[in-house]
């Protein structure tokens, strides 16, 4: 899939994204700094009804948000930013492996290269690119 959008169109893109990938649990987010990875996760959380304040997990490494499903169950969304971690061992020590394999949780992983071997085969890879006109392009693999 591919979307090209402005910041004003982001809520509609997030809605379309969940319509396409709502059954998936693990997503990687790749793109340059400033491409809008965290902004995209915020929009996805808003569509799910997350009421927590969403922010970049650059320093915390893992942020946890909760939302309610249509049947009233509480579910978690985890937003991981691995930019500051040195290697897979440090990521495991920080709880990354436990987080991405938590049953029923949705995980968004920024800078996923150091844990590539830990990711399940059905991980959806997202690539976010800033276009010359400042719109964003989101592609999935």
JSON list of C-alpha atoms in Angstrom, two decimals:
[
{"chain": "A", "resi": 1, "resn": "UNK", "atom": "CA", "xyz": [0.00, 0.00, 0.00]},
{"chain": "A", "resi": 2, "resn": "UNK", "atom": "CA", "xyz": [1.02, 3.57, -0.48]},
{"chain": "A", "resi": 3, "resn": "UNK", "atom": "CA", "xyz": [-0.38, 6.87, 0.76]},
{"chain": "A", "resi": 4, "resn": "UNK", "atom": "CA", "xyz": [0.75, 10.42, -0.08]},
{"chain": "A", "resi": 5, "resn": "UNK", "atom": "CA", "xyz": [-0.61, 13.08, 2.24]},
{"chain": "A", "resi": 6, "resn": "UNK", "atom": "CA", "xyz": [-0.31, 16.44, 3.96]},
{"chain": "A", "resi": 7, "resn": "UNK", "atom": "CA", "xyz": [-0.46, 16.88, 7.73]},
{"chain": "A", "resi": 8, "resn": "UNK", "atom": "CA", "xyz": [-4.12, 17.92, 7.39]},
{"chain": "A", "resi": 9, "resn": "UNK", "atom": "CA", "xyz": [-4.90, 14.63, 5.64]},
{"chain": "A", "resi": 10, "resn": "UNK", "atom": "CA", "xyz": [-3.20, 12.53, 8.32]},
{"chain": "A", "resi": 11, "resn": "UNK", "atom": "CA", "xyz": [-6.41, 11.57, 10.22]},
{"chain": "A", "resi": 12, "resn": "UNK", "atom": "CA", "xyz": [-7.94, 10.13, 7.04]},
{"chain": "A", "resi": 13, "resn": "UNK", "atom": "CA", "xyz": [-4.72, 8.25, 6.24]},
{"chain": "A", "resi": 14, "resn": "UNK", "atom": "CA", "xyz": [-4.66, 6.81, 9.78]},
{"chain": "A", "resi": 15, "resn": "UNK", "atom": "CA", "xyz": [-8.27, 5.66, 9.37]},
{"chain": "A", "resi": 16, "resn": "UNK", "atom": "CA", "xyz": [-7.44, 4.06, 6.02]},
{"chain": "A", "resi": 17, "resn": "UNK", "atom": "CA", "xyz": [-4.33, 2.45, 7.50]},
{"chain": "A", "resi": 18, "resn": "UNK", "atom": "CA", "xyz": [-6.32, 0.73, 10.26]},
{"chain": "A", "resi": 19, "resn": "UNK", "atom": "CA", "xyz": [-8.94, -0.41, 7.73]},
{"chain": "A", "resi": 20, "resn": "UNK", "atom": "CA", "xyz": [-6.12, -2.12, 5.82]},
{"chain": "A", "resi": 21, "resn": "UNK", "atom": "CA", "xyz": [-3.93, -3.37, 8.70]},
{"chain": "A", "resi": 22, "resn": "UNK", "atom": "CA", "xyz": [-6.23, -3.55, 11.72]},
{"chain": "A", "resi": 23, "resn": "UNK", "atom": "CA", "xyz": [-5.55, -7.24, 12.30]},
{"chain": "A", "resi": 24, "resn": "UNK", "atom": "CA", "xyz": [-1.76, -6.79, 12.35]},
{"chain": "A", "resi": 25, "resn": "UNK", "atom": "CA", "xyz": [0.20, -6.28, 15.55]},
{"chain": "A", "resi": 26, "resn": "UNK", "atom": "CA", "xyz": [3.84, -5.45, 14.78]},
{"chain": "A", "resi": 27, "resn": "UNK", "atom": "CA", "xyz": [4.93, -2.55, 12.59]},
{"chain": "A", "resi": 28, "resn": "UNK", "atom": "CA", "xyz": [8.35, -1.07, 11.97]},
{"chain": "A", "resi": 29, "resn": "UNK", "atom": "CA", "xyz": [8.70, 2.61, 11.10]},
{"chain": "A", "resi": 30, "resn": "UNK", "atom": "CA", "xyz": [11.60, 3.68, 8.96]},
{"chain": "A", "resi": 31, "resn": "UNK", "atom": "CA", "xyz": [12.45, 7.13, 7.70]},
{"chain": "A", "resi": 32, "resn": "UNK", "atom": "CA", "xyz": [14.82, 10.00, 8.30]},
{"chain": "A", "resi": 33, "resn": "UNK", "atom": "CA", "xyz": [14.68, 12.07, 11.45]},
{"chain": "A", "resi": 34, "resn": "UNK", "atom": "CA", "xyz": [11.87, 14.56, 11.06]},
{"chain": "A", "resi": 35, "resn": "UNK", "atom": "CA", "xyz": [9.98, 12.41, 8.55]},
{"chain": "A", "resi": 36, "resn": "UNK", "atom": "CA", "xyz": [6.96, 12.26, 10.85]},
{"chain": "A", "resi": 37, "resn": "UNK", "atom": "CA", "xyz": [7.18, 8.78, 12.36]},
{"chain": "A", "resi": 38, "resn": "UNK", "atom": "CA", "xyz": [6.01, 9.86, 15.81]},
{"chain": "A", "resi": 39, "resn": "UNK", "atom": "CA", "xyz": [3.36, 12.16, 14.31]},
{"chain": "A", "resi": 40, "resn": "UNK", "atom": "CA", "xyz": [2.03, 9.20, 12.35]},
{"chain": "A", "resi": 41, "resn": "UNK", "atom": "CA", "xyz": [1.87, 7.03, 15.48]},
{"chain": "A", "resi": 42, "resn": "UNK", "atom": "CA", "xyz": [0.00, 9.83, 17.28]},
{"chain": "A", "resi": 43, "resn": "UNK", "atom": "CA", "xyz": [-2.57, 9.90, 14.48]},
{"chain": "A", "resi": 44, "resn": "UNK", "atom": "CA", "xyz": [-2.95, 6.11, 14.60]},
{"chain": "A", "resi": 45, "resn": "UNK", "atom": "CA", "xyz": [-3.44, 6.24, 18.37]},
{"chain": "A", "resi": 46, "resn": "UNK", "atom": "CA", "xyz": [-6.07, 8.98, 18.01]},
{"chain": "A", "resi": 47, "resn": "UNK", "atom": "CA", "xyz": [-8.08, 6.83, 15.60]},
{"chain": "A", "resi": 48, "resn": "UNK", "atom": "CA", "xyz": [-7.96, 3.95, 18.10]},
{"chain": "A", "resi": 49, "resn": "UNK", "atom": "CA", "xyz": [-9.28, 6.28, 20.80]},
{"chain": "A", "resi": 50, "resn": "UNK", "atom": "CA", "xyz": [-6.13, 6.50, 22.91]},
{"chain": "A", "resi": 51, "resn": "UNK", "atom": "CA", "xyz": [-6.65, 9.18, 25.54]},
{"chain": "A", "resi": 52, "resn": "UNK", "atom": "CA", "xyz": [-3.09, 9.10, 26.91]},
{"chain": "A", "resi": 53, "resn": "UNK", "atom": "CA", "xyz": [-0.69, 11.82, 25.87]},
{"chain": "A", "resi": 54, "resn": "UNK", "atom": "CA", "xyz": [1.34, 10.42, 23.00]},
{"chain": "A", "resi": 55, "resn": "UNK", "atom": "CA", "xyz": [4.94, 11.53, 22.64]},
{"chain": "A", "resi": 56, "resn": "UNK", "atom": "CA", "xyz": [8.25, 10.41, 21.24]},
{"chain": "A", "resi": 57, "resn": "UNK", "atom": "CA", "xyz": [9.83, 7.54, 23.20]},
{"chain": "A", "resi": 58, "resn": "UNK", "atom": "CA", "xyz": [13.35, 8.68, 22.28]},
{"chain": "A", "resi": 59, "resn": "UNK", "atom": "CA", "xyz": [14.48, 8.84, 25.91]},
{"chain": "A", "resi": 60, "resn": "UNK", "atom": "CA", "xyz": [12.08, 6.36, 27.51]},
{"chain": "A", "resi": 61, "resn": "UNK", "atom": "CA", "xyz": [12.65, 3.81, 24.69]},
{"chain": "A", "resi": 62, "resn": "UNK", "atom": "CA", "xyz": [9.15, 2.33, 25.16]},
{"chain": "A", "resi": 63, "resn": "UNK", "atom": "CA", "xyz": [5.90, 4.26, 25.57]},
{"chain": "A", "resi": 64, "resn": "UNK", "atom": "CA", "xyz": [2.70, 2.43, 26.45]},
{"chain": "A", "resi": 65, "resn": "UNK", "atom": "CA", "xyz": [-0.78, 3.66, 25.54]},
{"chain": "A", "resi": 66, "resn": "UNK", "atom": "CA", "xyz": [-4.15, 2.03, 26.14]},
{"chain": "A", "resi": 67, "resn": "UNK", "atom": "CA", "xyz": [-7.40, 2.02, 24.21]},
{"chain": "A", "resi": 68, "resn": "UNK", "atom": "CA", "xyz": [-10.70, 0.19, 24.36]},
{"chain": "A", "resi": 69, "resn": "UNK", "atom": "CA", "xyz": [-11.85, -2.18, 21.64]},
{"chain": "A", "resi": 70, "resn": "UNK", "atom": "CA", "xyz": [-15.44, -2.19, 20.34]},
{"chain": "A", "resi": 71, "resn": "UNK", "atom": "CA", "xyz": [-16.30, -4.91, 22.84]},
{"chain": "A", "resi": 72, "resn": "UNK", "atom": "CA", "xyz": [-14.94, -2.84, 25.74]},
{"chain": "A", "resi": 73, "resn": "UNK", "atom": "CA", "xyz": [-11.68, -4.73, 26.28]},
{"chain": "A", "resi": 74, "resn": "UNK", "atom": "CA", "xyz": [-8.59, -2.72, 27.14]},
{"chain": "A", "resi": 75, "resn": "UNK", "atom": "CA", "xyz": [-5.64, -3.17, 24.79]},
{"chain": "A", "resi": 76, "resn": "UNK", "atom": "CA", "xyz": [-2.12, -1.76, 24.65]},
{"chain": "A", "resi": 77, "resn": "UNK", "atom": "CA", "xyz": [-0.23, 0.08, 21.96]},
{"chain": "A", "resi": 78, "resn": "UNK", "atom": "CA", "xyz": [3.53, 0.24, 22.41]},
{"chain": "A", "resi": 79, "resn": "UNK", "atom": "CA", "xyz": [5.68, 2.80, 20.64]},
{"chain": "A", "resi": 80, "resn": "UNK", "atom": "CA", "xyz": [9.37, 1.92, 20.69]},
{"chain": "A", "resi": 81, "resn": "UNK", "atom": "CA", "xyz": [12.26, 4.12, 19.61]},
{"chain": "A", "resi": 82, "resn": "UNK", "atom": "CA", "xyz": [15.51, 2.14, 19.40]},
{"chain": "A", "resi": 83, "resn": "UNK", "atom": "CA", "xyz": [17.69, 4.96, 18.08]},
{"chain": "A", "resi": 84, "resn": "UNK", "atom": "CA", "xyz": [19.77, 5.24, 21.26]},
{"chain": "A", "resi": 85, "resn": "UNK", "atom": "CA", "xyz": [20.33, 1.50, 21.76]},
{"chain": "A", "resi": 86, "resn": "UNK", "atom": "CA", "xyz": [23.65, -0.01, 20.72]},
{"chain": "A", "resi": 87, "resn": "UNK", "atom": "CA", "xyz": [22.73, -3.60, 19.92]},
{"chain": "A", "resi": 88, "resn": "UNK", "atom": "CA", "xyz": [20.23, -6.42, 20.21]},
{"chain": "A", "resi": 89, "resn": "UNK", "atom": "CA", "xyz": [21.46, -7.42, 23.67]},
{"chain": "A", "resi": 90, "resn": "UNK", "atom": "CA", "xyz": [20.80, -3.92, 25.02]},
{"chain": "A", "resi": 91, "resn": "UNK", "atom": "CA", "xyz": [17.35, -3.98, 23.38]},
{"chain": "A", "resi": 92, "resn": "UNK", "atom": "CA", "xyz": [16.51, -7.29, 25.07]},
{"chain": "A", "resi": 93, "resn": "UNK", "atom": "CA", "xyz": [17.71, -5.88, 28.40]},
{"chain": "A", "resi": 94, "resn": "UNK", "atom": "CA", "xyz": [15.39, -2.89, 27.91]},
{"chain": "A", "resi": 95, "resn": "UNK", "atom": "CA", "xyz": [12.40, -5.22, 27.52]},
{"chain": "A", "resi": 96, "resn": "UNK", "atom": "CA", "xyz": [11.94, -4.84, 23.77]},
{"chain": "A", "resi": 97, "resn": "UNK", "atom": "CA", "xyz": [11.54, -8.55, 23.05]},
{"chain": "A", "resi": 98, "resn": "UNK", "atom": "CA", "xyz": [8.94, -8.98, 25.81]},
{"chain": "A", "resi": 99, "resn": "UNK", "atom": "CA", "xyz": [7.07, -5.95, 24.52]},
{"chain": "A", "resi": 100, "resn": "UNK", "atom": "CA", "xyz": [6.87, -6.99, 20.88]},
{"chain": "A", "resi": 101, "resn": "UNK", "atom": "CA", "xyz": [5.65, -10.45, 21.80]},
{"chain": "A", "resi": 102, "resn": "UNK", "atom": "CA", "xyz": [2.99, -9.32, 24.27]},
{"chain": "A", "resi": 103, "resn": "UNK", "atom": "CA", "xyz": [-0.23, -11.04, 23.25]},
{"chain": "A", "resi": 104, "resn": "UNK", "atom": "CA", "xyz": [-2.87, -8.73, 21.84]},
{"chain": "A", "resi": 105, "resn": "UNK", "atom": "CA", "xyz": [-0.70, -5.61, 21.87]},
{"chain": "A", "resi": 106, "resn": "UNK", "atom": "CA", "xyz": [0.09, -3.41, 18.89]},
{"chain": "A", "resi": 107, "resn": "UNK", "atom": "CA", "xyz": [3.73, -2.34, 18.55]},
{"chain": "A", "resi": 108, "resn": "UNK", "atom": "CA", "xyz": [5.31, 0.40, 16.46]},
{"chain": "A", "resi": 109, "resn": "UNK", "atom": "CA", "xyz": [9.10, 0.18, 16.34]},
{"chain": "A", "resi": 110, "resn": "UNK", "atom": "CA", "xyz": [11.21, 3.11, 15.16]},
{"chain": "A", "resi": 111, "resn": "UNK", "atom": "CA", "xyz": [14.83, 2.40, 14.13]},
{"chain": "A", "resi": 112, "resn": "UNK", "atom": "CA", "xyz": [14.23, -1.39, 14.07]},
{"chain": "A", "resi": 113, "resn": "UNK", "atom": "CA", "xyz": [17.50, -2.52, 12.45]},
{"chain": "A", "resi": 114, "resn": "UNK", "atom": "CA", "xyz": [19.18, -3.68, 15.68]},
{"chain": "A", "resi": 115, "resn": "UNK", "atom": "CA", "xyz": [16.33, -6.08, 16.46]},
{"chain": "A", "resi": 116, "resn": "UNK", "atom": "CA", "xyz": [15.73, -7.34, 12.93]},
{"chain": "A", "resi": 117, "resn": "UNK", "atom": "CA", "xyz": [16.35, -10.94, 14.06]},
{"chain": "A", "resi": 118, "resn": "UNK", "atom": "CA", "xyz": [13.76, -10.64, 16.84]},
{"chain": "A", "resi": 119, "resn": "UNK", "atom": "CA", "xyz": [10.89, -9.45, 14.66]},
{"chain": "A", "resi": 120, "resn": "UNK", "atom": "CA", "xyz": [8.25, -11.97, 13.62]},
{"chain": "A", "resi": 121, "resn": "UNK", "atom": "CA", "xyz": [7.88, -12.83, 9.94]},
{"chain": "A", "resi": 122, "resn": "UNK", "atom": "CA", "xyz": [4.49, -11.10, 9.70]},
{"chain": "A", "resi": 123, "resn": "UNK", "atom": "CA", "xyz": [5.87, -7.70, 10.75]},
{"chain": "A", "resi": 124, "resn": "UNK", "atom": "CA", "xyz": [4.57, -4.90, 8.54]},
{"chain": "A", "resi": 125, "resn": "UNK", "atom": "CA", "xyz": [7.39, -2.61, 7.47]},
{"chain": "A", "resi": 126, "resn": "UNK", "atom": "CA", "xyz": [6.48, 1.05, 6.99]},
{"chain": "A", "resi": 127, "resn": "UNK", "atom": "CA", "xyz": [8.64, 3.55, 5.14]},
{"chain": "A", "resi": 128, "resn": "UNK", "atom": "CA", "xyz": [7.89, 7.25, 5.65]},
{"chain": "A", "resi": 129, "resn": "UNK", "atom": "CA", "xyz": [9.48, 9.74, 3.25]},
{"chain": "A", "resi": 130, "resn": "UNK", "atom": "CA", "xyz": [9.34, 13.54, 3.07]},
{"chain": "A", "resi": 131, "resn": "UNK", "atom": "CA", "xyz": [8.63, 14.66, -0.48]},
{"chain": "A", "resi": 132, "resn": "UNK", "atom": "CA", "xyz": [10.04, 17.89, -1.99]},
{"chain": "A", "resi": 133, "resn": "UNK", "atom": "CA", "xyz": [6.68, 19.66, -1.49]},
{"chain": "A", "resi": 134, "resn": "UNK", "atom": "CA", "xyz": [6.71, 18.63, 2.23]},
{"chain": "A", "resi": 135, "resn": "UNK", "atom": "CA", "xyz": [3.94, 16.07, 1.80]},
{"chain": "A", "resi": 136, "resn": "UNK", "atom": "CA", "xyz": [4.68, 12.64, 3.20]},
{"chain": "A", "resi": 137, "resn": "UNK", "atom": "CA", "xyz": [4.67, 9.31, 1.45]},
{"chain": "A", "resi": 138, "resn": "UNK", "atom": "CA", "xyz": [3.96, 6.16, 3.44]},
{"chain": "A", "resi": 139, "resn": "UNK", "atom": "CA", "xyz": [4.72, 2.82, 1.86]},
{"chain": "A", "resi": 140, "resn": "UNK", "atom": "CA", "xyz": [4.20, -0.62, 3.37]},
{"chain": "A", "resi": 141, "resn": "UNK", "atom": "CA", "xyz": [6.10, -3.81, 2.66]}
]
